[in-house]
PDB file of C-alpha atoms in Angstrom:
ATOM      1  CA  MET A 199     100.276  79.571  65.760  1.00 89.00           C
ATOM      2  CA  PRO A 200      97.678  79.323  68.528  1.00 92.00           C
ATOM      3  CA  TYR A 201      97.187  82.534  70.500  1.00 90.00           C
ATOM      4  CA  SER A 202      98.095  80.697  73.714  1.00 92.00           C
ATOM      5  CA  ALA A 203     101.496  79.837  72.203  1.00 91.00           C
ATOM      6  CA  ALA A 204     102.073  83.446  71.141  1.00 89.00           C
ATOM      7  CA  GLN A 205     101.270  84.576  74.689  1.00 88.00           C
ATOM      8  CA  THR A 206     104.107  82.443  76.105  1.00 91.00           C
ATOM      9  CA  MET A 207     106.830  83.293  73.556  1.00 90.00           C
ATOM     10  CA  ALA A 208     108.528  85.823  75.837  1.00 85.00           C
ATOM     11  CA  ASP A 209     108.161  83.905  79.114  1.00 87.00           C
ATOM     12  CA  ALA A 210     111.902  83.220  79.240  1.00 84.00           C
ATOM     13  CA  PHE A 211     112.531  86.969  79.548  1.00 81.00           C
ATOM     14  CA  TRP A 212     110.474  87.183  82.755  1.00 80.00           C
ATOM     15  CA  PRO A 213     111.127  84.034  84.821  1.00 85.00           C
ATOM     16  CA  HIS A 214     108.971  83.175  87.801  1.00 87.00           C
ATOM     17  CA  ASN A 215     109.945  84.153  91.352  1.00 90.00           C
ATOM     18  CA  PHE A 216     111.799  87.317  90.353  1.00 94.00           C
ATOM     19  CA  GLN A 217     110.858  90.806  91.429  1.00 96.00           C
ATOM     20  CA  ASN A 218     109.777  93.218  88.719  1.00 94.00           C
ATOM     21  CA  TYR A 219     108.507  96.722  88.124  1.00 95.00           C
ATOM     22  CA  TRP A 220     107.306  98.157  84.821  1.00 94.00           C
ATOM     23  CA  LYS A 221     106.823 101.717  83.586  1.00 96.00           C
ATOM     24  CA  SER A 222     105.629 102.753  80.172  1.00 96.00           C
ATOM     25  CA  ASP A 223     104.701 105.749  78.028  1.00 95.00           C
ATOM     26  CA  PHE A 224     103.689 106.300  74.444  1.00 94.00           C
ATOM     27  CA  LEU A 225     106.282 108.411  72.657  1.00 95.00           C
ATOM     28  CA  ASN A 226     105.604 111.297  70.278  1.00 90.00           C
ATOM     29  CA  GLY A 227     108.255 109.864  67.988  1.00 91.00           C
ATOM     30  CA  LEU A 228     111.676 108.302  68.144  1.00 94.00           C
ATOM     31  CA  SER A 229     113.969 111.288  67.714  1.00 96.00           C
ATOM     32  CA  ASP A 230     117.732 111.242  68.153  1.00 98.00           C
ATOM     33  CA  GLY A 231     117.187 112.973  71.507  1.00 98.00           C
ATOM     34  CA  ALA A 232     114.786 110.257  72.658  1.00 97.00           C
ATOM     35  CA  ILE A 233     117.179 107.493  71.576  1.00 98.00           C
ATOM     36  CA  ASP A 234     120.146 109.199  73.255  1.00 98.00           C
ATOM     37  CA  THR A 235     118.161 109.605  76.490  1.00 98.00           C
ATOM     38  CA  ILE A 236     117.011 105.976  76.476  1.00 98.00           C
ATOM     39  CA  VAL A 237     120.563 104.710  75.879  1.00 98.00           C
ATOM     40  CA  GLN A 238     121.994 107.006  78.566  1.00 98.00           C
ATOM     41  CA  GLN A 239     119.339 105.968  81.093  1.00 98.00           C
ATOM     42  CA  PHE A 240     119.753 102.282  80.311  1.00 98.00           C
ATOM     43  CA  SER A 241     123.500 102.500  80.904  1.00 97.00           C
ATOM     44  CA  SER A 242     122.942 102.951  84.648  1.00 95.00           C
ATOM     45  CA  VAL A 243     120.174 100.493  85.503  1.00 97.00           C
ATOM     46  CA  PRO A 244     121.068  98.534  88.643  1.00 97.00           C
ATOM     47  CA  SER A 245     120.015  95.122  87.356  1.00 96.00           C
ATOM     48  CA  SER A 246     121.348  93.352  84.282  1.00 94.00           C
ATOM     49  CA  MET A 247     117.913  91.741  83.956  1.00 94.00           C
ATOM     50  CA  THR A 248     116.263  95.084  83.158  1.00 96.00           C
ATOM     51  CA  SER A 249     115.065  95.412  79.588  1.00 94.00           C
ATOM     52  CA  VAL A 250     113.796  98.201  77.397  1.00 97.00           C
ATOM     53  CA  VAL A 251     111.184  97.473  74.765  1.00 94.00           C
ATOM     54  CA  ILE A 252     110.344  99.983  72.055  1.00 96.00           C
ATOM     55  CA  GLU A 253     107.239  98.913  70.189  1.00 93.00           C
ATOM     56  CA  HIS A 254     106.348 100.365  66.811  1.00 91.00           C
ATOM     57  CA  ASN A 255     102.582 100.769  66.734  1.00 83.00           C
ATOM     58  CA  GLY A 256     101.817 103.048  63.826  1.00 74.00           C
ATOM     59  CA  ASP A 257     101.353 103.085  60.107  1.00 76.00           C
ATOM     60  CA  GLY A 258      99.253  99.923  60.083  1.00 81.00           C
ATOM     61  CA  ALA A 259      95.661  98.741  60.094  1.00 85.00           C
ATOM     62  CA  MET A 260      95.109 100.104  63.598  1.00 82.00           C
ATOM     63  CA  ASN A 261      95.319 103.605  62.131  1.00 84.00           C
ATOM     64  CA  ASP A 262      92.330 102.873  59.869  1.00 88.00           C
ATOM     65  CA  ILE A 263      90.036 102.780  62.896  1.00 89.00           C
ATOM     66  CA  GLY A 264      88.840 105.966  64.543  1.00 89.00           C
ATOM     67  CA  ARG A 265      89.845 106.780  68.111  1.00 88.00           C
ATOM     68  CA  ASN A 266      86.218 106.644  69.263  1.00 88.00           C
ATOM     69  CA  GLU A 267      85.398 103.306  67.640  1.00 90.00           C
ATOM     70  CA  THR A 268      87.076 101.174  70.324  1.00 90.00           C
ATOM     71  CA  ALA A 269      88.428 101.728  73.836  1.00 90.00           C
ATOM     72  CA  PHE A 270      92.001 102.150  72.541  1.00 88.00           C
ATOM     73  CA  TRP A 271      92.679 105.855  72.157  1.00 89.00           C
ATOM     74  CA  HIS A 272      96.381 106.185  71.279  1.00 89.00           C
ATOM     75  CA  ARG A 273      96.247 105.224  67.607  1.00 87.00           C
ATOM     76  CA  ASP A 274      98.456 108.164  66.614  1.00 85.00           C
ATOM     77  CA  SER A 275     101.289 107.198  68.969  1.00 87.00           C
ATOM     78  CA  THR A 276     103.683 105.365  66.722  1.00 88.00           C
ATOM     79  CA  TYR A 277     106.031 104.187  69.485  1.00 95.00           C
ATOM     80  CA  ASN A 278     105.609 102.801  72.960  1.00 95.00           C
ATOM     81  CA  LEU A 279     108.440 102.728  75.488  1.00 97.00           C
ATOM     82  CA  LEU A 280     108.337  99.967  78.095  1.00 96.00           C
ATOM     83  CA  VAL A 281     110.983  99.661  80.806  1.00 97.00           C
ATOM     84  CA  THR A 282     110.786  96.314  82.581  1.00 94.00           C
ATOM     85  CA  SER A 283     113.053  96.136  85.594  1.00 96.00           C
ATOM     86  CA  MET A 284     113.665  92.742  87.106  1.00 95.00           C
ATOM     87  CA  TRP A 285     115.852  91.609  89.981  1.00 97.00           C
ATOM     88  CA  GLU A 286     116.185  88.562  92.178  1.00 95.00           C
ATOM     89  CA  ASP A 287     116.730  89.816  95.740  1.00 96.00           C
ATOM     90  CA  ARG A 288     113.786  91.575  97.423  1.00 96.00           C
ATOM     91  CA  ARG A 289     116.248  93.811  99.273  1.00 97.00           C
ATOM     92  CA  ASN A 290     117.039  95.519  95.956  1.00 97.00           C
ATOM     93  CA  ALA A 291     113.444  96.575  95.312  1.00 97.00           C
ATOM     94  CA  GLU A 292     113.717 100.221  96.342  1.00 97.00           C
ATOM     95  CA  GLU A 293     116.803 100.816  94.199  1.00 98.00           C
ATOM     96  CA  ASN A 294     115.290  99.187  91.111  1.00 98.00           C
ATOM     97  CA  VAL A 295     111.853 100.786  91.407  1.00 97.00           C
ATOM     98  CA  SER A 296     113.334 104.222  92.019  1.00 97.00           C
ATOM     99  CA  ARG A 297     115.715 103.900  89.099  1.00 97.00           C
ATOM    100  CA  THR A 298     112.903 102.783  86.778  1.00 97.00           C
ATOM    101  CA  LYS A 299     110.805 105.787  87.760  1.00 96.00           C
ATOM    102  CA  ASP A 300     113.794 108.056  87.138  1.00 97.00           C
ATOM    103  CA  PHE A 301     114.416 106.382  83.759  1.00 98.00           C
ATOM    104  CA  VAL A 302     110.886 106.960  82.513  1.00 96.00           C
ATOM    105  CA  GLY A 303     110.853 110.429  84.063  1.00 96.00           C
ATOM    106  CA  ALA A 304     113.913 111.336  81.996  1.00 98.00           C
ATOM    107  CA  THR A 305     112.081 110.320  78.816  1.00 97.00           C
ATOM    108  CA  ALA A 306     108.880 112.215  79.715  1.00 96.00           C
ATOM    109  CA  ARG A 307     109.746 115.143  77.446  1.00 97.00           C
ATOM    110  CA  PHE A 308     109.405 112.766  74.492  1.00 97.00           C
ATOM    111  CA  ALA A 309     106.178 111.165  75.744  1.00 96.00           C
ATOM    112  CA  SER A 310     102.612 111.838  74.657  1.00 92.00           C
ATOM    113  CA  GLY A 311     101.126 111.605  78.147  1.00 90.00           C
ATOM    114  CA  GLY A 312      99.301 108.392  77.298  1.00 91.00           C
ATOM    115  CA  VAL A 313      99.971 104.833  78.334  1.00 94.00           C
ATOM    116  CA  TYR A 314      98.958 101.347  77.193  1.00 93.00           C
ATOM    117  CA  VAL A 315      96.600 100.037  79.854  1.00 92.00           C
ATOM    118  CA  ASN A 316      98.152  96.555  79.933  1.00 90.00           C
ATOM    119  CA  TYR A 317     101.473  98.063  81.048  1.00 92.00           C
ATOM    120  CA  LEU A 318     100.076  99.995  83.996  1.00 91.00           C
ATOM    121  CA  GLY A 319     100.907  99.141  87.562  1.00 86.00           C
ATOM    122  CA  GLU A 320      99.311 100.788  90.560  1.00 86.00           C
ATOM    123  CA  GLU A 321      99.642 104.332  89.248  1.00 88.00           C
ATOM    124  CA  GLY A 322      96.309 105.882  90.189  1.00 88.00           C
ATOM    125  CA  SER A 323      93.079 106.855  88.493  1.00 89.00           C
ATOM    126  CA  GLY A 324      94.605 109.744  86.526  1.00 91.00           C
ATOM    127  CA  ARG A 325      97.019 107.391  84.833  1.00 92.00           C
ATOM    128  CA  ILE A 326      94.188 104.952  84.043  1.00 92.00           C
ATOM    129  CA  ARG A 327      92.281 107.858  82.506  1.00 93.00           C
ATOM    130  CA  SER A 328      95.335 108.666  80.354  1.00 93.00           C
ATOM    131  CA  ALA A 329      95.182 105.154  78.884  1.00 93.00           C
ATOM    132  CA  PHE A 330      91.744 105.805  77.399  1.00 93.00           C
ATOM    133  CA  GLY A 331      91.879 109.511  76.489  1.00 92.00           C
ATOM    134  CA  SER A 332      88.478 111.005  75.808  1.00 92.00           C
ATOM    135  CA  ASN A 333      86.998 107.494  75.556  1.00 93.00           C
ATOM    136  CA  PHE A 334      87.227 107.242  79.340  1.00 93.00           C
ATOM    137  CA  ASP A 335      83.892 108.963  80.023  1.00 93.00           C
ATOM    138  CA  ARG A 336      82.091 106.741  77.488  1.00 93.00           C
ATOM    139  CA  LEU A 337      83.640 103.625  79.063  1.00 93.00           C
ATOM    140  CA  SER A 338      82.658 104.828  82.507  1.00 94.00           C
ATOM    141  CA  ALA A 339      79.048 105.175  81.311  1.00 95.00           C
ATOM    142  CA  VAL A 340      79.155 101.623  79.916  1.00 94.00           C
ATOM    143  CA  LYS A 341      80.535 100.451  83.258  1.00 94.00           C
ATOM    144  CA  GLN A 342      77.646 102.184  85.056  1.00 95.00           C
ATOM    145  CA  LYS A 343      75.125 100.419  82.827  1.00 96.00           C
ATOM    146  CA  TYR A 344      76.588  96.896  82.987  1.00 96.00           C
ATOM    147  CA  ASP A 345      78.537  96.871  86.262  1.00 95.00           C
ATOM    148  CA  PRO A 346      77.136  99.589  88.542  1.00 95.00           C
ATOM    149  CA  GLU A 347      78.334  97.727  91.649  1.00 95.00           C
ATOM    150  CA  ASN A 348      81.877  97.679  90.222  1.00 93.00           C
ATOM    151  CA  ALA A 349      82.222  93.912  90.643  1.00 94.00           C
ATOM    152  CA  PHE A 350      84.870  93.800  87.893  1.00 91.00           C
ATOM    153  CA  ARG A 351      87.423  96.020  89.615  1.00 88.00           C
ATOM    154  CA  LEU A 352      90.487  93.834  90.108  1.00 85.00           C
ATOM    155  CA  ASN A 353      92.319  95.316  87.137  1.00 82.00           C
ATOM    156  CA  GLN A 354      93.040  98.823  85.903  1.00 84.00           C
ATOM    157  CA  ASN A 355      89.567  99.807  86.976  1.00 86.00           C
ATOM    158  CA  ILE A 356      87.282 102.256  85.279  1.00 88.00           C
ATOM    159  CA  GLU A 357      84.855 103.421  87.922  1.00 87.00           C
ATOM    160  CA  PRO A 358      81.134 103.420  86.999  1.00 90.00           C
ATOM    161  CA  ALA A 359      79.855 106.885  86.121  1.00 88.00           C
ATOM    162  CA  ASP A 360      77.889 108.709  88.813  1.00 81.00           C
TER     163      ASP A 360
END
């Protein structure tokens, strides 16, 4: 399958012209308490278009690579929780965003403190740092060397080192 086809496989889950807000955390595990909390939180989401994705990341080839060998730090986090809220009417934004934040907040006691960078919204520099763990400083130095003017900043930006 071409990579471009794989990238569009889930497009039907997130149709165009809908409002959405995502929050995510790596989990320390998938305990009964974590599952119970996720189910309880999901039972009161305001939009039927909201989805919860639990990705299993561990016990594979990615664990054969050291944390410092690539930018990706969270190789020991075997699960990732992603809450994707979606709704049609803009007037429902505050309710859905607030509820999503509450949902992920309720699961924080099961979270590692890290996040997958591709699932970040506008959450601030501390949250970006948490995506890269101790690799952040090394990446910032690389950014200083190759992009000291910070031209490539329209993403989850790593600032060039001082």
